[in-house]
């Protein structure tokens, strides 16, 4: 497909467990963003990758959250010792970041529920 | 601190009417202002976007009005249709950086 894909679409886990959320950006897009969206709210920024490196991780709420993008394409958001407050939709977006191409294209999200 | 303030929180419009959603920002470094449409269970999808060098942009039934001096911008949906019922988010960004989203407006268009 041509769009951003995210897996799994839904994840239910127990408090204290570890989870990994995967994002496949649009082919050729160098920039990748992770956002978190709580019910009834707008997406909130978590981390931004330019290529393989995290250009801005100021939105990560604490050190339980970590993300990687080892080959500059697929990214994985990792959450350790999950808490009930981590329950949200985790959105991934990608952008080509060429001149006039700031638009971020979003995936469908992963709905995380921590019991 | 909310970087982009959006209103109203919810909006009900008759079919054929005009839907208007407003956003305001403070950071004058923002220079890209997109609007996203989100249906339940889906990710946000770009609807229309504007840069501060123009005061208005129209695409089909959707128009963005931009007031740089007032640091405000709005989305107008003309001839609103039931299929437009969704949540709309405004956003603002500095090039190559994160998007700051508004809190969203839930639009319901009644037949």
Coordinates of N, CA and C in Angstrom, one line a residue:
Chain A
X1 N 0.8 -1.2 0.0 CA 0.0 0.0 0.0 C 0.9 1.3 0.0
X2 N 0.3 2.4 -0.4 CA 1.0 3.6 -0.5 C 1.0 4.4 0.8
X3 N 0.2 4.1 1.8 CA 0.1 4.9 3.0 C 0.9 4.4 4.1
X4 N 0.8 5.1 5.2 CA 1.5 4.7 6.5 C 0.7 3.5 7.1
X5 N 1.4 2.5 7.4 CA 0.8 1.4 8.1 C 1.3 1.2 9.5
X6 N 0.4 0.7 10.4 CA 0.8 0.5 11.8 C 0.3 -0.9 12.2
X7 N 1.1 -1.5 13.0 CA 0.7 -2.8 13.6 C 1.2 -2.9 15.0
X8 N 0.4 -3.6 15.9 CA -0.9 -4.1 15.6 C -2.0 -3.0 15.5
X9 N -3.1 -3.2 15.1 CA -4.2 -2.2 15.1 C -4.7 -2.0 16.5
X10 N -4.8 -3.1 17.3 CA -5.2 -3.1 18.7 C -4.3 -3.9 19.5
X11 N -4.0 -3.4 20.7 CA -3.2 -4.2 21.6 C -3.7 -4.0 23.0
X12 N -4.0 -5.2 23.7 CA -4.4 -5.2 25.0 C -3.3 -5.9 25.9
X13 N -2.9 -5.2 26.9 CA -1.9 -5.8 27.8 C -2.2 -5.5 29.2
X14 N -1.4 -6.1 30.1 CA -1.6 -6.0 31.5 C -0.6 -5.0 32.0
X15 N -1.0 -4.3 33.1 CA -0.1 -3.3 33.7 C 1.2 -4.0 34.1
X16 N 2.3 -3.3 33.7 CA 3.6 -3.8 34.0 C 4.3 -4.5 32.9
X17 N 3.5 -4.9 31.8 CA 4.1 -5.6 30.7 C 4.8 -4.6 29.7
X18 N 5.5 -5.2 28.8 CA 6.3 -4.5 27.8 C 5.5 -4.6 26.4
X19 N 5.5 -3.5 25.7 CA 4.8 -3.6 24.4 C 5.7 -2.9 23.3
X20 N 5.5 -3.3 22.1 CA 6.2 -2.7 21.0 C 5.1 -2.4 19.9
X21 N 5.2 -1.2 19.4 CA 4.2 -0.8 18.3 C 5.1 -0.4 17.1
X22 N 4.6 -0.9 16.0 CA 5.4 -0.8 14.7 C 4.8 0.2 13.8
X23 N 5.6 0.9 13.1 CA 5.2 1.9 12.0 C 6.0 1.7 10.7
X24 N 5.3 1.5 9.6 CA 5.9 1.5 8.3 C 5.5 2.8 7.6
X25 N 6.5 3.7 7.4 CA 6.1 5.0 6.8 C 5.9 4.8 5.2
X26 N 5.5 5.9 4.6 CA 5.4 5.9 3.2 C 6.9 5.8 2.6
X27 N 7.0 5.0 1.6 CA 8.3 4.8 1.0 C 9.0 6.1 0.6
X28 N 10.2 6.3 1.0 CA 10.9 7.5 0.6 C 10.8 8.6 1.6
X29 N 9.9 8.5 2.5 CA 9.8 9.6 3.5 C 10.9 9.5 4.5
X30 N 11.6 10.6 4.7 CA 12.7 10.6 5.6 C 12.3 11.0 7.0
X31 N 11.3 11.7 7.2 CA 10.8 12.1 8.5 C 9.7 11.2 9.0
X32 N 9.8 10.8 10.3 CA 8.8 10.0 10.9 C 8.5 10.5 12.3
X33 N 7.2 10.6 12.6 CA 6.8 11.2 13.9 C 5.9 10.1 14.6
X34 N 6.0 10.1 15.9 CA 5.0 9.4 16.8 C 4.2 10.4 17.6
X35 N 2.9 10.2 17.6 CA 2.0 11.0 18.4 C 1.2 10.0 19.3
X36 N 0.6 10.6 20.3 CA -0.3 9.9 21.2 C -1.6 10.7 21.3
X37 N -2.7 10.0 21.1 CA -4.0 10.6 21.1 C -4.9 10.0 22.1
X38 N -5.3 10.8 23.1 CA -6.2 10.3 24.1 C -7.6 10.6 23.7
X39 N -8.6 9.9 24.3 CA -10.0 10.1 23.8 C -10.4 11.5 23.9
X40 N -10.9 12.0 22.8 CA -11.5 13.4 22.8 C -10.4 14.5 22.7
X41 N -9.2 14.1 22.4 CA -8.1 15.1 22.4 C -7.4 15.0 21.0
X42 N -6.6 16.1 20.7 CA -5.8 16.1 19.5 C -4.6 15.3 19.8
X43 N -3.9 14.9 18.7 CA -2.7 14.1 18.8 C -1.6 15.0 19.5
X44 N -0.8 14.3 20.4 CA 0.2 15.0 21.1 C 1.6 14.4 20.7
X45 N 2.5 15.2 20.4 CA 3.8 14.8 19.9 C 4.6 14.0 20.9
X46 N 5.2 12.9 20.4 CA 6.1 12.1 21.3 C 7.6 12.2 20.8
X47 N 7.8 11.9 19.6 CA 9.2 11.8 19.1 C 9.2 12.0 17.6
X48 N 10.3 12.5 17.0 CA 10.5 12.8 15.6 C 11.8 12.3 15.2
X49 N 11.8 11.5 14.1 CA 13.0 11.0 13.5 C 13.3 11.6 12.1
X50 N 14.5 12.0 11.9 CA 15.0 12.4 10.6 C 16.0 11.4 10.2
X51 N 15.6 10.5 9.3 CA 16.5 9.4 9.0 C 16.5 8.4 10.1
X52 N 17.7 8.0 10.6 CA 17.8 7.0 11.6 C 17.8 7.6 13.0
X53 N 18.1 8.9 13.1 CA 18.3 9.5 14.4 C 17.1 10.2 14.9
X54 N 16.9 10.2 16.2 CA 15.8 11.0 16.8 C 16.2 12.5 16.9
X55 N 15.6 13.3 16.0 CA 15.8 14.7 16.0 C 15.2 15.4 17.2
X56 N 14.2 14.9 17.7 CA 13.5 15.6 18.8 C 12.7 14.5 19.6
X57 N 13.1 14.3 20.8 CA 12.3 13.3 21.6 C 11.7 14.0 22.8
X58 N 11.5 15.3 22.7 CA 11.1 16.1 23.9 C 9.7 15.7 24.3
X59 N 8.9 15.0 23.5 CA 7.5 14.7 23.9 C 7.4 13.4 24.6
X60 N 8.4 12.6 24.7 CA 8.3 11.3 25.4 C 8.1 11.6 26.9
X61 N 7.0 11.0 27.5 CA 6.6 11.4 28.8 C 7.6 11.0 29.9
X62 N 8.3 9.9 29.7 CA 9.2 9.5 30.8 C 10.1 8.4 30.1
X63 N 11.0 7.9 30.9 CA 12.0 6.9 30.4 C 11.5 5.5 30.1
X64 N 10.2 5.3 30.4 CA 9.6 4.0 30.0 C 9.3 4.0 28.5
X65 N 9.3 5.1 27.9 CA 9.1 5.2 26.4 C 10.4 5.3 25.7
X66 N 10.5 4.6 24.6 CA 11.7 4.6 23.8 C 11.3 4.3 22.3
X67 N 11.9 4.8 21.4 CA 11.6 4.5 20.0 C 12.9 4.4 19.2
X68 N 12.9 3.6 18.2 CA 14.0 3.3 17.3 C 13.6 3.4 15.8
X69 N 14.6 3.6 15.0 CA 14.4 3.6 13.6 C 15.7 3.2 12.9
X70 N 16.2 2.0 13.1 CA 17.5 1.6 12.8 C 18.0 1.7 11.4
X71 N 17.1 1.6 10.4 CA 17.5 1.6 9.0 C 16.8 2.8 8.3
X72 N 16.3 3.7 9.1 CA 15.7 4.9 8.5 C 14.4 4.7 7.8
X73 N 13.7 3.6 8.0 CA 12.4 3.3 7.4 C 11.5 3.0 8.6
X74 N 11.3 1.7 8.8 CA 10.4 1.2 9.9 C 10.8 1.7 11.2
X75 N 9.8 2.1 12.1 CA 10.1 2.5 13.4 C 9.3 1.7 14.4
X76 N 9.9 1.5 15.6 CA 9.2 0.8 16.7 C 9.2 1.7 17.9
X77 N 8.0 1.8 18.5 CA 7.8 2.5 19.7 C 7.7 1.5 20.8
X78 N 8.5 1.6 21.8 CA 8.6 0.6 22.9 C 8.2 1.2 24.2
X79 N 7.3 0.6 24.9 CA 6.9 1.0 26.2 C 7.1 -0.1 27.2
X80 N 7.9 0.3 28.2 CA 8.2 -0.7 29.3 C 7.3 -0.4 30.5
X81 N 7.1 -1.5 31.3 CA 6.3 -1.4 32.5 C 5.1 -0.6 32.3
X82 N 4.2 -1.0 31.4 CA 3.1 -0.2 31.0 C 2.2 0.1 32.2
X83 N 1.6 1.3 32.2 CA 0.6 1.7 33.2 C -0.7 2.0 32.5
X84 N -1.8 2.0 33.4 CA -3.1 2.2 32.8 C -3.2 3.5 32.1
X85 N -2.5 4.5 32.6 CA -2.5 5.8 31.9 C -1.8 5.9 30.6
X86 N -1.2 4.8 30.2 CA -0.6 4.7 28.8 C -1.7 4.4 27.8
X87 N -2.8 4.0 28.2 CA -3.9 3.6 27.3 C -4.3 4.8 26.4
X88 N -4.2 4.6 25.1 CA -4.4 5.7 24.1 C -4.3 5.1 22.7
X89 N -4.5 6.0 21.7 CA -4.2 5.6 20.4 C -2.8 6.2 20.0
X90 N -1.9 5.3 19.6 CA -0.6 5.8 19.2 C -0.5 5.9 17.7
X91 N -0.3 7.1 17.2 CA -0.3 7.4 15.8 C 1.1 7.7 15.3
X92 N 1.3 7.2 14.1 CA 2.6 7.4 13.4 C 2.3 8.3 12.2
X93 N 3.2 9.2 11.8 CA 3.1 10.0 10.6 C 4.4 10.1 9.9
X94 N 4.4 10.2 8.6 CA 5.6 10.4 7.9 C 5.5 11.6 6.9
X95 N 6.7 12.1 6.6 CA 6.7 13.3 5.7 C 8.0 13.3 4.9
X96 N 7.9 13.8 3.7 CA 9.1 13.8 2.8 C 10.0 15.0 3.2
X97 N 9.4 16.0 3.8 CA 10.2 17.2 4.2 C 10.9 17.9 3.1
X98 N 10.5 17.7 1.8 CA 11.0 18.5 0.8 C 10.4 19.9 0.8
X99 N 10.9 20.9 0.0 CA 10.4 22.2 0.0 C 8.9 22.1 -0.3
X100 N 8.1 22.7 0.5 CA 6.7 22.7 0.3 C 6.0 21.4 0.6
X101 N 6.7 20.5 1.3 CA 6.2 19.2 1.5 C 6.2 18.9 3.0
X102 N 5.7 19.8 3.8 CA 5.7 19.6 5.2 C 4.6 18.7 5.7
X103 N 3.7 18.4 4.8 CA 2.5 17.6 5.2 C 2.9 16.3 5.9
X104 N 2.3 16.0 7.0 CA 2.5 14.7 7.6 C 1.3 13.8 7.3
X105 N 1.6 12.6 6.9 CA 0.6 11.6 6.5 C 0.5 10.6 7.7
X106 N -0.7 10.5 8.2 CA -0.9 9.6 9.4 C -1.3 8.2 9.0
X107 N -0.9 7.3 9.9 CA -1.4 5.9 9.8 C -2.7 5.8 10.6
X108 N -3.3 4.6 10.6 CA -4.6 4.4 11.3 C -4.4 4.3 12.8
X109 N -3.2 4.2 13.3 CA -3.0 4.1 14.7 C -3.0 2.7 15.3
X110 N -2.4 2.6 16.5 CA -2.5 1.4 17.3 C -3.3 1.8 18.6
X111 N -4.4 1.1 18.8 CA -5.1 1.4 20.1 C -4.6 0.5 21.2
X112 N -4.0 1.1 22.2 CA -3.4 0.4 23.3 C -4.3 0.5 24.5
X113 N -4.6 -0.7 25.1 CA -5.4 -0.7 26.3 C -4.6 -1.4 27.3
X114 N -4.3 -0.8 28.4 CA -3.5 -1.4 29.5 C -4.5 -1.7 30.7
X115 N -4.7 -2.9 31.0 CA -5.6 -3.3 32.0 C -5.0 -3.4 33.4
Chain B
X1 N 0.8 23.9 28.2 CA 0.2 25.1 27.5 C -0.2 24.7 26.1
X2 N -1.4 25.0 25.8 CA -2.0 24.6 24.5 C -1.5 25.7 23.5
X3 N -0.7 25.2 22.5 CA -0.1 26.1 21.5 C -1.1 26.6 20.5
X4 N -2.1 25.7 20.3 CA -3.2 26.1 19.3 C -4.5 25.9 20.0
X5 N -5.3 26.9 20.0 CA -6.6 26.9 20.7 C -7.7 26.8 19.6
X6 N -8.6 25.8 19.8 CA -9.6 25.5 18.8 C -11.0 25.6 19.4
X7 N -11.9 26.2 18.6 CA -13.3 26.3 19.0 C -14.2 26.2 17.8
X8 N -15.5 25.8 18.0 CA -16.0 25.2 19.2 C -15.6 23.8 19.4
X9 N -16.0 23.2 20.5 CA -15.7 21.8 20.8 C -16.6 20.9 20.0
X10 N -17.8 21.3 19.8 CA -18.7 20.6 19.0 C -19.6 21.5 18.2
X11 N -20.1 21.0 17.1 CA -20.9 21.9 16.2 C -21.9 21.0 15.5
X12 N -23.1 21.5 15.5 CA -24.2 20.8 14.7 C -24.7 21.7 13.7
X13 N -24.8 21.3 12.4 CA -25.1 22.1 11.3 C -26.2 21.3 10.4
X14 N -27.1 22.0 9.9 CA -28.0 21.4 9.0 C -27.4 21.2 7.6
X15 N -27.8 20.1 7.0 CA -27.3 19.8 5.6 C -27.5 21.0 4.7
X16 N -26.4 21.4 4.0 CA -26.5 22.5 3.1 C -26.0 23.8 3.8
X17 N -25.8 23.8 5.1 CA -25.3 25.0 5.8 C -23.8 25.1 5.8
X18 N -23.3 26.2 6.4 CA -21.9 26.4 6.5 C -21.4 26.1 7.9
X19 N -20.3 25.3 7.9 CA -19.7 24.9 9.2 C -18.4 25.8 9.3
X20 N -18.3 26.4 10.5 CA -17.1 27.2 10.7 C -16.4 26.8 12.0
X21 N -15.1 26.6 11.9 CA -14.3 26.2 13.0 C -13.1 27.1 13.1
X22 N -12.8 27.6 14.3 CA -11.8 28.6 14.5 C -10.6 28.1 15.3
X23 N -9.4 28.6 14.9 CA -8.2 28.3 15.7 C -7.4 29.6 15.9
X24 N -6.7 29.6 17.0 CA -5.8 30.7 17.3 C -4.5 30.2 17.8
X25 N -3.4 30.9 17.5 CA -2.1 30.5 18.0 C -1.3 31.7 18.5
X26 N -0.2 31.4 19.2 CA 0.6 32.5 19.7 C 2.0 32.6 19.1
X27 N 2.6 31.4 18.7 CA 3.9 31.4 18.2 C 4.0 31.9 16.8
X28 N 4.7 33.1 16.6 CA 4.8 33.7 15.3 C 5.8 32.9 14.4
X29 N 6.5 31.9 14.9 CA 7.4 31.1 14.1 C 6.6 30.1 13.3
X30 N 5.4 29.8 13.7 CA 4.6 28.8 12.9 C 4.4 29.3 11.5
X31 N 4.6 28.5 10.5 CA 4.4 28.9 9.1 C 3.7 27.9 8.3
X32 N 3.1 26.9 8.9 CA 2.3 25.9 8.1 C 1.1 25.5 8.9
X33 N -0.1 25.6 8.4 CA -1.3 25.5 9.1 C -2.2 24.5 8.4
X34 N -2.2 23.3 8.8 CA -3.1 22.3 8.1 C -4.3 22.0 8.9
X35 N -5.3 21.6 8.2 CA -6.5 21.1 8.9 C -6.6 19.6 8.6
X36 N -7.0 18.8 9.6 CA -7.1 17.4 9.4 C -8.5 17.0 9.8
X37 N -9.0 15.9 9.1 CA -10.3 15.4 9.3 C -10.1 13.9 9.8
X38 N -10.8 13.6 10.9 CA -10.7 12.3 11.5 C -12.0 11.6 11.7
X39 N -12.2 10.4 11.1 CA -13.4 9.6 11.4 C -13.1 8.6 12.5
X40 N -14.1 8.2 13.2 CA -13.9 7.2 14.3 C -13.1 6.0 13.9
X41 N -12.1 5.7 14.7 CA -11.3 4.5 14.4 C -10.2 4.7 13.3
X42 N -10.1 5.9 12.8 CA -9.1 6.2 11.7 C -8.1 7.2 12.1
X43 N -7.0 7.3 11.4 CA -6.0 8.3 11.7 C -6.5 9.6 11.0
X44 N -5.9 10.7 11.5 CA -6.2 12.0 10.8 C -5.8 12.0 9.4
X45 N -6.6 12.6 8.5 CA -6.3 12.8 7.1 C -6.3 14.2 6.7
X46 N -5.2 14.6 6.0 CA -5.1 16.0 5.6 C -6.3 16.5 4.8
X47 N -6.9 17.6 5.1 CA -8.0 18.2 4.4 C -7.5 19.3 3.5
X48 N -6.9 20.3 4.1 CA -6.4 21.5 3.4 C -5.4 22.1 4.3
X49 N -4.5 22.9 3.7 CA -3.4 23.5 4.5 C -3.1 24.9 3.8
X50 N -2.6 25.8 4.7 CA -2.3 27.1 4.2 C -1.0 27.6 4.8
X51 N -0.3 28.5 4.1 CA 0.9 29.2 4.7 C 0.5 30.6 4.9
X52 N 1.3 31.3 5.8 CA 0.9 32.7 6.2 C 1.0 33.7 5.2
X53 N 1.6 33.4 4.0 CA 1.7 34.4 3.0 C 0.4 34.7 2.1
X54 N -0.6 33.8 2.4 CA -1.9 34.1 1.7 C -3.0 34.2 2.8
X55 N -4.0 34.9 2.4 CA -5.1 35.1 3.4 C -6.3 34.1 3.3
X56 N -6.3 33.4 2.1 CA -7.4 32.4 1.9 C -6.9 31.4 0.9
X57 N -7.4 30.2 1.2 CA -7.2 29.1 0.3 C -8.5 28.2 0.2
X58 N -8.9 27.9 -1.0 CA -10.1 27.2 -1.3 C -9.8 25.9 -2.0
X59 N -10.4 24.9 -1.6 CA -10.4 23.6 -2.3 C -11.7 23.0 -2.2
X60 N -12.5 23.1 -3.3 CA -13.8 22.5 -3.4 C -14.7 23.2 -2.4
X61 N -15.3 22.5 -1.5 CA -16.2 23.1 -0.5 C -15.5 23.6 0.8
X62 N -14.2 23.4 0.8 CA -13.4 23.7 2.0 C -12.5 24.9 1.8
X63 N -12.6 25.9 2.7 CA -11.9 27.1 2.6 C -11.2 27.4 3.9
X64 N -9.9 27.8 3.9 CA -9.2 28.3 5.0 C -9.1 29.8 4.9
X65 N -9.5 30.5 6.0 CA -9.2 31.9 6.0 C -8.1 32.1 7.1
X66 N -7.2 33.0 6.7 CA -6.0 33.2 7.6 C -5.8 34.7 7.9
X67 N -5.7 35.0 9.2 CA -5.5 36.4 9.6 C -4.2 36.4 10.4
X68 N -3.1 36.8 9.7 CA -1.8 36.8 10.3 C -1.7 37.7 11.5
X69 N -2.2 38.9 11.3 CA -2.1 39.9 12.4 C -2.8 39.5 13.6
X70 N -3.9 38.8 13.5 CA -4.7 38.4 14.6 C -4.3 37.0 15.1
X71 N -3.4 36.4 14.3 CA -2.9 35.0 14.7 C -4.1 34.0 14.8
X72 N -5.0 34.1 13.8 CA -6.1 33.3 13.8 C -6.3 32.7 12.4
X73 N -6.9 31.5 12.4 CA -7.3 30.9 11.1 C -8.5 30.0 11.3
X74 N -9.3 29.9 10.2 CA -10.5 29.2 10.4 C -10.8 28.3 9.1
X75 N -11.6 27.3 9.4 CA -12.0 26.4 8.3 C -13.5 26.6 8.1
X76 N -13.8 26.8 6.8 CA -15.2 26.9 6.4 C -15.6 25.8 5.5
X77 N -16.7 25.1 5.9 CA -17.2 24.0 5.0 C -18.5 24.5 4.4
X78 N -18.5 24.7 3.2 CA -19.7 25.2 2.5 C -20.6 24.0 2.1
X79 N -21.9 24.2 2.0 CA -22.8 23.2 1.6 C -22.5 21.9 2.4
X80 N -22.5 22.0 3.7 CA -22.1 20.8 4.6 C -23.0 19.6 4.3
X81 N -22.4 18.4 4.3 CA -23.1 17.2 4.0 C -23.0 16.2 5.2
X82 N -24.0 15.3 5.3 CA -23.9 14.3 6.4 C -22.5 13.6 6.4
X83 N -22.0 13.3 5.2 CA -20.7 12.7 5.1 C -19.5 13.5 5.7
X84 N -19.7 14.8 5.9 CA -18.7 15.6 6.5 C -18.6 15.4 8.1
X85 N -19.6 14.7 8.6 CA -19.6 14.5 10.1 C -18.4 13.8 10.5
X86 N -17.6 14.4 11.3 CA -16.3 13.9 11.7 C -15.7 14.8 12.7
X87 N -14.5 14.5 13.2 CA -13.8 15.4 14.1 C -12.7 16.2 13.3
X88 N -12.6 17.4 13.4 CA -11.7 18.3 12.7 C -10.7 18.9 13.6
X89 N -9.4 18.8 13.2 CA -8.3 19.3 14.0 C -7.6 20.3 13.2
X90 N -7.3 21.5 13.8 CA -6.4 22.4 13.2 C -5.0 22.1 13.8
X91 N -4.0 22.5 13.1 CA -2.6 22.3 13.6 C -1.7 23.4 13.1
X92 N -0.5 23.5 13.7 CA 0.4 24.5 13.3 C 1.8 23.9 13.5
X93 N 2.7 24.4 12.6 CA 4.1 23.8 12.7 C 5.1 24.8 12.2
X94 N 6.3 24.6 12.7 CA 7.5 25.2 12.2 C 8.1 24.1 11.3
X95 N 8.6 24.5 10.1 CA 9.1 23.5 9.1 C 10.0 22.5 9.7
X96 N 9.7 21.2 9.4 CA 10.5 20.1 9.9 C 10.3 19.7 11.3
X97 N 9.4 20.3 12.0 CA 9.2 20.0 13.4 C 7.8 19.4 13.6
X98 N 7.5 19.1 14.8 CA 6.2 18.5 15.2 C 5.1 19.4 14.9
X99 N 3.9 18.8 14.7 CA 2.7 19.6 14.6 C 2.1 19.8 16.0
X100 N 1.6 21.0 16.2 CA 0.8 21.2 17.4 C -0.6 21.2 17.0
X101 N -1.4 20.3 17.6 CA -2.8 20.2 17.2 C -3.7 20.9 18.2
X102 N -4.8 21.4 17.7 CA -5.9 21.9 18.5 C -6.6 20.7 19.2
X103 N -7.6 21.0 20.0 CA -8.3 19.9 20.8 C -9.4 19.3 20.0
X104 N -9.7 19.7 18.8 CA -10.6 19.1 18.0 C -12.0 19.7 18.1
X105 N -12.8 19.6 16.9 CA -14.2 20.0 16.9 C -15.0 18.8 16.3
X106 N -15.9 18.3 17.0 CA -16.8 17.3 16.6 C -18.0 17.9 15.8
X107 N -18.0 17.6 14.5 CA -19.0 18.2 13.6 C -20.1 17.1 13.3
X108 N -21.3 17.5 13.5 CA -22.4 16.7 13.1 C -23.3 17.4 12.1
X109 N -23.5 16.9 10.9 CA -24.3 17.5 9.9 C -25.6 16.7 9.8
X110 N -26.7 17.3 10.2 CA -28.0 16.6 10.2 C -28.8 16.8 8.9
X111 N -29.4 15.7 8.4 CA -30.0 15.8 7.1 C -31.2 16.7 7.1

